[in-house]
Amino acid sequence: MHIKNIVIDGFKSYAQRTEVRDFDKFFNAITGLNGSGKSNILDSICFLLGITNLSQVRAASLQDLVYKNGQVGITKATVSITFDNQDKKRSPLGMESHNEITITRQIVIGGKNKYLINGVNAQNTRVADLFRTVGLNVNNPHFLIMQGRVTKVMNMKPPEILSMIEEATGTSMYEQKKIAAQKMISKKESKLNQINQTLKEELEPTLQKLRQERSLFMQYQKTQREVERHKKLLFAYKYTVASKNAGSGEEKLQKLTKQKEENRNLVLGLDEQLTEMKQAIQQQDQLCKEESGEKLDGLLKQLTTLHRGEAKAASVLKNQQEMLSSEKRDLKMIQDSSKECNGILEKKRKVLEGKQDECQKAEEESKNQEQAHTNAQKKFQAISAGLAIADNGEEASWKEQLLNATNKISELNSHIKQTRLKLKHTDSELKRKQTQLKKTDQSSGQEKRQLQQCEERLEKLQRSLEQLGYTENEYEDMYSRKREILSTIDQMSHQIQKVYRQIPQLSFNYNYPEPNWNPERVKGLVVELFSVKDGKNATALEITAGGRLFNVVVDNEQTSSLLINRGNLKRRCTMIPLSKISAHTIPPRVVLKAQQLVGRHNVDLALNLLHFEGEVEAAMKYVFGSVLICSDMSTATKVAFDREIRCKTVTLDGQVVDPGGSLTGGNIRSQSILTAIAQSKEIREKLKQSEMELPVLEQNIHTTKRKRDEFTELRHKLSLSEQEVQNLKVRLANTSHAKLEQEIKQLETAKEQQRELLLTAEQELKEVTGKSEELKRKIDDAPAERERELKKAEAELKKSSKGLGNTREMYLKYKETLNMLKLEIEELESEQAGGSEKVDKANEAIAESAKKVQELDECLRLEKEQVAEKGRELEEQRKRVETATNELQKLLKTRKESEKNVISLKEKVDEVDEQINRVISDNQEAKDIVQNLLNEYEWIEAEKENFGQPGTIYDFKENPPAEISKRYTKLKGEMDTMEKTVNVRAMALLDKCEEKCSELTKKKRIVESDKSQIEKTIEELDRSKNEAVTNAYVKVNNNFGSIFSTLLPGATAKLSPMEGCSVLAGLEFRVGFGDVWKKNLNELSGGQRSLVALSLILALLLLKPAPIYILDEVDAALDLSHTQNIGRMLRDHFKHSQFIVVSLKDGMYDNANVVFRTKFVDGVSTVSRQGK
């Protein structure tokens, strides 16, 4: 078989489809420039042959074999080789019928790698096996001589040269088998040691132990037979007792049924009474609401309004009476004041007439003097020539400014005098009013003291009202709250009774079994001792607990016994004593495993979903500790049947999955029992709070009623006092004393204002006088001549100024006195006119006040009559409300007692029902016991005639059941004790152990035999290998010498064993030139060493010729002559194989039959053929 054609497409530098056709069946050469793609043709052959070490084809991955790694649009590489298969002797196995074999390999970037044989898809292993059958194993190639192989052979050590011969002969396979056989011996020895150790350390002690356990087991079986005999006797006695009890309950059952009917009739009668009572309570409650609601509030408001009207009328009457007295006193004072005023007025008028003449003369003299002063001033101005800036900003001489200042001083002096006159008049008027005020102090002081006393009384009443601590309508609010509490208690009692009727198991009552009984010893029903953390788990927890929900938890077993024997229980109860109860609780690691399996939120231990007190933890574990709660059915199934968990599970819907295989589900009640009980707990708490609040509220109502009465009385007095204070203030404001106080305040205010004006004017006068002095100083500094000219004019001006000042001052003084007299006269005339009017008004007011006093007195009488009438009506209404409330409380109390009687009778009915059920159950239980015993033990039917008969083994007198029971208990205890230590499987285990011991002994013999056989096989393989290597050495050595002589004429070479060693220890190169043999290759040139190595490689190829040989630039280190020798040698020595040689030297490819030349054009490799 040889290569005929090669087609390359997209492989390495061959981007386009390139076909290399018509290979010669003997010698083919490939040449071309470096980088033109000649070695890529050899790589494509290795790629198709299935090479796995891609470094030999200069690639890191299969993607590197695609043209430019697929970056230019070419995404696959394909190589197809057609082999000539006409020589059937050298054909691959199974392909003898094909003259040509076409094998294709294709890789796609990011895709798959596929093979085709003659166009049909094939597995990689099939292609590899096809090439191995003809000696073309590309992963262990001796037919492939790549660059560097020659250099590697040159540097080999003797053992490595020997290994090349072993590889060529195929004996390396023997070495591998030898190593495998040695490993097998090691394993056999290890197995043998393990068997010996097992026999010594495990089986022999186990056999000894099992033989001891067998004797103990024999003793156990003897005791077991004795227990069975006693057990048979006890069952016989049990059958006898049950047979007697089976028909003894009928009479008792009839008696209990009759008693049940009587109690039921009583319950029906009480139910009818309760229905009638409920209607009466509703009617009475409605009556209470009607009487105590808006009607009572309306009467209270009306009475309050009337009280206020009465207080107001009394206060107005008193004020009017006091006002009448005050007006009479004021009339007398007005009359006295009017007489005094007339006398003063006459005197003032006479003085005014004399002062008017004097004032007129002073006015005329002042005008004459003013004219003279004006003339002197004009003269002085004509003489003066200097100008200056006056204070008002206008241009003026100093003299003008001085004149203005002088005028200002004169005006200010006049203003100050007038102000002082007004102030003097105000002082005199103030003194006169104060004198009049003192005269009225005695009468007004009494009224002020009266007002002060009223205000103190009012303040005291306000403090008393605050200290009372009562707010308006507080009593009525409390009464309304009481009615609400009574109604709430009634509703909640009905709700609780409804729950107890729906769930009768909640009723657990007992009598104290002994004196000084501590109720804390009984913890209560299980269902009352915990609460559910999340309501969604209620159904699952209810299903988990089942009937244990209504078990009774007690502190110890003594309490359980006392309650059952002496507690007069109304129903059958199961006790859970905390001191004795033991429960299996799922370990935390199992719960954690379940949570890891299905998720932490999908499964949890039922116990973890509850709130409970620590003292009842044992009972909770007993009820809820062995079940897991799961979210749904699939989760529950997965957890229950897990091999590491195997626990009972319950879903949130109440479905039960048992690891034993049973599933429980179906419809359940609409409302969970736990939910109903939780609601009843809340109602009981509220009921308890309401019942605790009711007596406190009743006590508060009793206390508040007294406070309410005090509050009403105090509020009435407070209203009267407030009205009295208000009237006194009004009356005081209208008296003459108050009016005088008002006038005095006004005069004092006017006096203060006048003082302020006087101070302001005096301050301004002081400032203007200062400015005047300054102007005089400036004028005095004028030149002396000007001063002499102005002296005369100035003297005249001063004289006129002085005269003017004197006359004006006198005139102003007369005028001021005259004005003062006029003001006093006007004031007296006004006061005289006002006095007449006041007298008239006072007389009218006195008459009107007297009339009002009479009217108000009549009005007050009517108000008092209305208040008394309304008070009697309110008191009657309160009595009616109190009577209705007391009647309502009596009805509620009666109903409560009736309800207790109903509950008691129902409990008796339930108790009788329970007794009936117990009798029926006991009767049925006895029958069931008889039937079960007959069904379970067939010997009873045959031997029951002998039960209790004297002289038989069932003679209960000779064999008292009590003694037999004790003996049975003792034997059973001994058997149980033995059962803990005895190995019931000892017999079977002993047989198994002996069998296992025999089997191991047999295996030991087999292992020893296998080990001996393998050692013989290794000796045979060593002998065969040595013989094959020795024969191959002779052949290779002959071919090596012949090929080297051809490549280097005149020289010879051979392979020799190392000195003092055999061939199998290693081989060395020996090269001879004539009669001289070189012992070391380092004595040769580089080319000669390359020929030695190449000769050995070619000699090895001749040992087992392959159909194809590939040489890649093996002549790279040789000169042209040596290269020609290689070409000739290949033609002469390898006439039955196809050579494909890559070379750059003419001496090599000139000897080839076909030469292929490669070129690199436009980034793509091309191939051309040249034949000879």
Coordinates of C-alpha atoms in Angstrom, one line a residue, residues 777-963:
R777 CA -19.9 137.9 71.9
K778 CA -19.5 137.8 68.1
I779 CA -21.0 141.3 67.7
D780 CA -18.7 142.7 70.4
D781 CA -15.7 141.7 68.5
A782 CA -16.6 144.1 65.5
P783 CA -14.3 147.0 64.7
A784 CA -14.2 149.8 67.3
E785 CA -15.4 152.6 64.8
R786 CA -18.5 150.6 63.8
E787 CA -19.2 150.1 67.4
R788 CA -19.1 153.9 68.2
E789 CA -21.5 154.6 65.4
L790 CA -23.9 152.0 66.7
K791 CA -23.8 152.9 70.3
K792 CA -26.5 155.4 70.3
A793 CA -28.8 153.3 68.1
E794 CA -28.0 150.3 70.3
A795 CA -28.8 152.3 73.5
E796 CA -32.1 153.3 72.1
L797 CA -32.8 149.8 71.0
K798 CA -31.9 148.5 74.4
K799 CA -34.1 151.0 76.1
S800 CA -37.0 150.2 73.9
S801 CA -36.4 146.5 74.2
K802 CA -36.4 146.9 78.0
G803 CA -39.5 149.0 78.0
L804 CA -41.2 146.5 75.6
G805 CA -40.2 143.6 77.8
N806 CA -41.6 145.2 80.9
T807 CA -44.9 146.2 79.4
R808 CA -45.3 142.9 77.6
E809 CA -44.5 141.0 80.7
M810 CA -47.1 143.0 82.7
Y811 CA -49.7 142.5 79.9
L812 CA -49.1 138.8 79.7
K813 CA -49.4 138.5 83.5
Y814 CA -52.8 140.3 83.5
K815 CA -53.9 138.2 80.6
E816 CA -52.9 134.9 82.2
T817 CA -54.7 135.8 85.4
L818 CA -57.8 136.8 83.4
N819 CA -57.7 133.5 81.4
M820 CA -57.3 131.5 84.6
L821 CA -60.4 133.2 86.1
K822 CA -62.4 132.6 82.9
L823 CA -61.4 128.9 82.9
E824 CA -62.4 128.5 86.5
I825 CA -65.8 130.2 85.9
E826 CA -66.5 128.1 82.8
E827 CA -65.7 125.0 84.8
L828 CA -67.9 126.0 87.7
E829 CA -70.8 126.9 85.3
S830 CA -70.4 123.6 83.5
E831 CA -70.4 121.7 86.8
Q832 CA -73.5 123.7 88.0
A833 CA -75.4 122.8 84.8
G834 CA -74.3 119.1 85.0
G835 CA -75.4 119.0 88.7
S836 CA -79.0 119.9 87.7
E837 CA -79.0 117.3 85.0
K838 CA -77.5 114.7 87.4
V839 CA -80.2 115.5 90.0
D840 CA -83.0 114.9 87.4
K841 CA -81.4 111.8 86.1
A842 CA -80.8 110.4 89.6
N843 CA -84.5 110.9 90.5
E844 CA -85.5 109.1 87.2
A845 CA -83.0 106.3 87.8
I846 CA -84.2 105.8 91.4
A847 CA -87.8 105.5 90.3
E848 CA -86.8 103.1 87.5
S849 CA -84.6 101.0 89.8
A850 CA -87.4 100.6 92.3
K851 CA -89.7 99.4 89.6
K852 CA -87.1 96.9 88.3
V853 CA -86.5 95.6 91.9
Q854 CA -90.1 94.7 92.2
E855 CA -90.1 93.0 88.7
L856 CA -86.9 91.0 89.4
D857 CA -88.2 89.9 92.8
E858 CA -91.2 88.3 91.1
C859 CA -89.0 86.8 88.4
L860 CA -86.7 85.2 91.0
R861 CA -89.7 83.6 92.7
L862 CA -90.8 82.0 89.5
E863 CA -87.3 80.7 88.7
K864 CA -87.0 79.0 92.1
E865 CA -90.3 77.3 91.6
Q866 CA -89.1 75.9 88.2
V867 CA -85.8 74.7 89.6
A868 CA -87.5 72.9 92.4
E869 CA -89.9 71.2 90.0
K870 CA -87.2 70.2 87.5
G871 CA -85.0 68.8 90.4
R872 CA -87.9 66.6 91.6
E873 CA -88.4 65.4 88.0
L874 CA -84.6 64.6 87.6
E875 CA -84.5 62.7 90.9
E876 CA -87.5 60.6 89.8
Q877 CA -85.8 59.8 86.5
R878 CA -82.6 58.7 88.2
K879 CA -84.6 56.4 90.5
R880 CA -86.3 54.9 87.4
V881 CA -82.9 54.4 85.7
E882 CA -81.4 52.8 88.9
T883 CA -84.4 50.5 89.3
A884 CA -84.2 49.4 85.6
T885 CA -80.4 48.8 85.9
N886 CA -80.8 46.8 89.1
E887 CA -83.5 44.7 87.3
L888 CA -81.2 44.2 84.3
Q889 CA -78.4 43.0 86.6
K890 CA -80.7 40.6 88.4
L891 CA -81.8 39.2 85.0
L892 CA -78.1 38.9 83.9
K893 CA -77.2 37.2 87.1
T894 CA -80.1 34.8 86.9
R895 CA -79.2 34.0 83.2
K896 CA -75.6 33.4 84.2
E897 CA -76.7 30.9 86.9
S898 CA -79.1 29.3 84.4
E899 CA -76.3 29.0 81.9
K900 CA -74.1 27.4 84.6
N901 CA -76.9 25.0 85.3
V902 CA -77.2 24.2 81.6
I903 CA -73.5 23.7 81.3
S904 CA -73.5 21.5 84.4
L905 CA -76.4 19.4 83.0
K906 CA -74.8 19.2 79.6
E907 CA -71.6 18.0 81.4
K908 CA -73.7 15.4 83.2
V909 CA -75.3 14.4 79.8
D910 CA -71.8 14.2 78.4
E911 CA -70.6 12.2 81.4
V912 CA -73.6 9.8 81.0
D913 CA -72.8 9.6 77.3
E914 CA -69.3 8.8 78.2
Q915 CA -70.4 6.2 80.7
I916 CA -72.7 4.7 78.1
N917 CA -69.9 4.7 75.6
R918 CA -67.6 3.3 78.2
V919 CA -70.0 0.5 79.0
I920 CA -70.6 -0.1 75.3
S921 CA -66.9 0.1 74.7
D922 CA -66.1 -2.2 77.6
N923 CA -68.6 -4.6 76.4
Q924 CA -67.4 -4.4 72.9
E925 CA -63.8 -4.5 74.1
A926 CA -64.5 -7.7 76.0
K927 CA -66.1 -9.2 73.0
D928 CA -63.2 -8.0 70.8
I929 CA -60.8 -9.4 73.3
V930 CA -62.5 -12.8 73.1
Q931 CA -62.7 -12.7 69.4
N932 CA -59.2 -11.5 69.0
L933 CA -57.9 -14.1 71.3
L934 CA -59.8 -16.8 69.4
N935 CA -58.5 -15.4 66.1
E936 CA -54.9 -14.9 67.2
Y937 CA -54.6 -18.1 69.2
E938 CA -56.2 -21.2 67.7
W939 CA -55.4 -23.3 70.7
I940 CA -57.9 -21.3 72.8
E941 CA -60.9 -22.7 70.9
A942 CA -59.6 -26.2 71.4
E943 CA -58.7 -25.9 75.1
K944 CA -61.2 -23.3 76.4
E945 CA -63.3 -26.1 78.0
N946 CA -60.4 -26.7 80.3
F947 CA -60.0 -23.1 81.4
G948 CA -60.4 -22.9 85.2
Q949 CA -60.9 -26.7 85.5
P950 CA -59.2 -28.4 88.4
G951 CA -56.5 -30.8 87.6
T952 CA -55.6 -29.2 84.3
I953 CA -52.7 -26.9 83.4
Y954 CA -55.4 -24.1 83.4
D955 CA -56.4 -24.6 87.0
F956 CA -56.4 -21.0 88.2
K957 CA -56.5 -22.0 91.8
E958 CA -53.4 -24.1 91.6
N959 CA -51.8 -21.5 89.3
P960 CA -53.1 -18.1 90.6
P961 CA -53.1 -15.5 87.9
A962 CA -51.5 -13.0 90.2
E963 CA -48.5 -15.3 90.9

